[in-house]
Coordinates of C-alpha atoms in Angstrom, one line a residue:
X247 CA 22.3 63.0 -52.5
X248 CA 22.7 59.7 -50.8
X249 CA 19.3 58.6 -49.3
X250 CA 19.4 59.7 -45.4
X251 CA 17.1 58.8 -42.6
X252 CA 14.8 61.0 -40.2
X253 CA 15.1 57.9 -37.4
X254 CA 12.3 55.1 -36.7
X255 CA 13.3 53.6 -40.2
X256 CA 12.0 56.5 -42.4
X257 CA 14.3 57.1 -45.1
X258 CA 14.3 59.7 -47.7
X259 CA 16.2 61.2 -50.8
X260 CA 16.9 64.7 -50.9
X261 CA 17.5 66.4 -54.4
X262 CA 18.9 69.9 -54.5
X263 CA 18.5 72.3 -57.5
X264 CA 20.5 75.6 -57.8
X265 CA 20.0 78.5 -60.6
X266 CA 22.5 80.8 -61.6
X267 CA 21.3 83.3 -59.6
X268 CA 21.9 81.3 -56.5
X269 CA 17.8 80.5 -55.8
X270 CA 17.7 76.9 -54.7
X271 CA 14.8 74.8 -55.1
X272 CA 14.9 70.5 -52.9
X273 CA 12.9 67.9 -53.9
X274 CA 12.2 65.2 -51.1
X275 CA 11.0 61.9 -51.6
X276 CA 10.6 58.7 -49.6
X277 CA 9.4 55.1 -50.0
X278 CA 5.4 54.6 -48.9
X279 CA 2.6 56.9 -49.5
X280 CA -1.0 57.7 -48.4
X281 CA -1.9 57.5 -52.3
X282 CA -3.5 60.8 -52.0
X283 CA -2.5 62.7 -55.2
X284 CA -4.0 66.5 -54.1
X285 CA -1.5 68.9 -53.7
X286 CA -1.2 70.1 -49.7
X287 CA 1.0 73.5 -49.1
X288 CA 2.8 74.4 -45.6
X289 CA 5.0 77.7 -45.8
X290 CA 7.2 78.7 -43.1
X291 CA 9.0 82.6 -42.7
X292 CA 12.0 81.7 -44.8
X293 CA 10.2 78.9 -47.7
X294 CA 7.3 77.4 -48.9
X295 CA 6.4 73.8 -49.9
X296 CA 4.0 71.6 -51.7
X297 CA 3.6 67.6 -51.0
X298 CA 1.8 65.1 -52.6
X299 CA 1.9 61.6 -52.9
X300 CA 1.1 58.7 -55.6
X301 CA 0.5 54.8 -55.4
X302 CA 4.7 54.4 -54.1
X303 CA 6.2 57.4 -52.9
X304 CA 5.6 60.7 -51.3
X305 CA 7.0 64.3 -52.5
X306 CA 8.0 67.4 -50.9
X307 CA 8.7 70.1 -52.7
X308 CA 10.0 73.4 -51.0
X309 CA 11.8 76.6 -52.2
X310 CA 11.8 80.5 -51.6
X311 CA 9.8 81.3 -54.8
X312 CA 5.6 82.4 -55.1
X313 CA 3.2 80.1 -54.6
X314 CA 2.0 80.2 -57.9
X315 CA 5.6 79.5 -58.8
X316 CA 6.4 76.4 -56.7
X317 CA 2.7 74.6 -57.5
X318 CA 3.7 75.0 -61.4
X319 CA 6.9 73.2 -60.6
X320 CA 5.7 70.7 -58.6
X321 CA 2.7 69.9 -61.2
X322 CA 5.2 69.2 -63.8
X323 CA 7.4 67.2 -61.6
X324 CA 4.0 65.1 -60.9
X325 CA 3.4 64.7 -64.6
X326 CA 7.0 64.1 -65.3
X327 CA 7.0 60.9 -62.6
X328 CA 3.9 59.7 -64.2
X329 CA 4.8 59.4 -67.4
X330 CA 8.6 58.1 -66.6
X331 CA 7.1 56.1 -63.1
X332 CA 8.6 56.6 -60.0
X333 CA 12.1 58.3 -59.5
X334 CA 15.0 55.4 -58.6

């Protein structure tokens, strides 16, 4: 996805993942970050999402899968951007 803006200059990137059974897992991620590496989780009726953020940019991760799930994803993503840096 082209990078896309929330308004007041806060602009993001939206990366959607699809399986072959039609679950879908998005990745957001914007410029400038509280450098706070904990994972935080917010759930809603319909998803559930993890966010955490490193020296440059800030994550959200969100799908309709377990907890348990969605953390291991979002770990390896974490370790996967550390080792590579920070997504372009």
């Amino acid at each position: 996805d082209q990078p896309r803006s929330r308004g007041l200059g806060d602009v993001y990137k939206r990366q959607m993942y699809e399986d072959g059974n039609g679950q879908r897992l998005t990745l957001y991620l914007r410029r400038g970050s509280e450098g706070d590496p904990s994972f935080r989780f917010a759930e809603t009726v319909t998803a559930q999402a993890f966010y955490w953020s490193d020296t440059e940019f800030a994550y959200a991760l969100t799908a309709a899968l377990p907890r348990a799930r969605l953390l291991e994803i979002a770990h390896l993503l974490q370790a996967q951007f550390e080792d590579t840096g920070a997504p372009t």
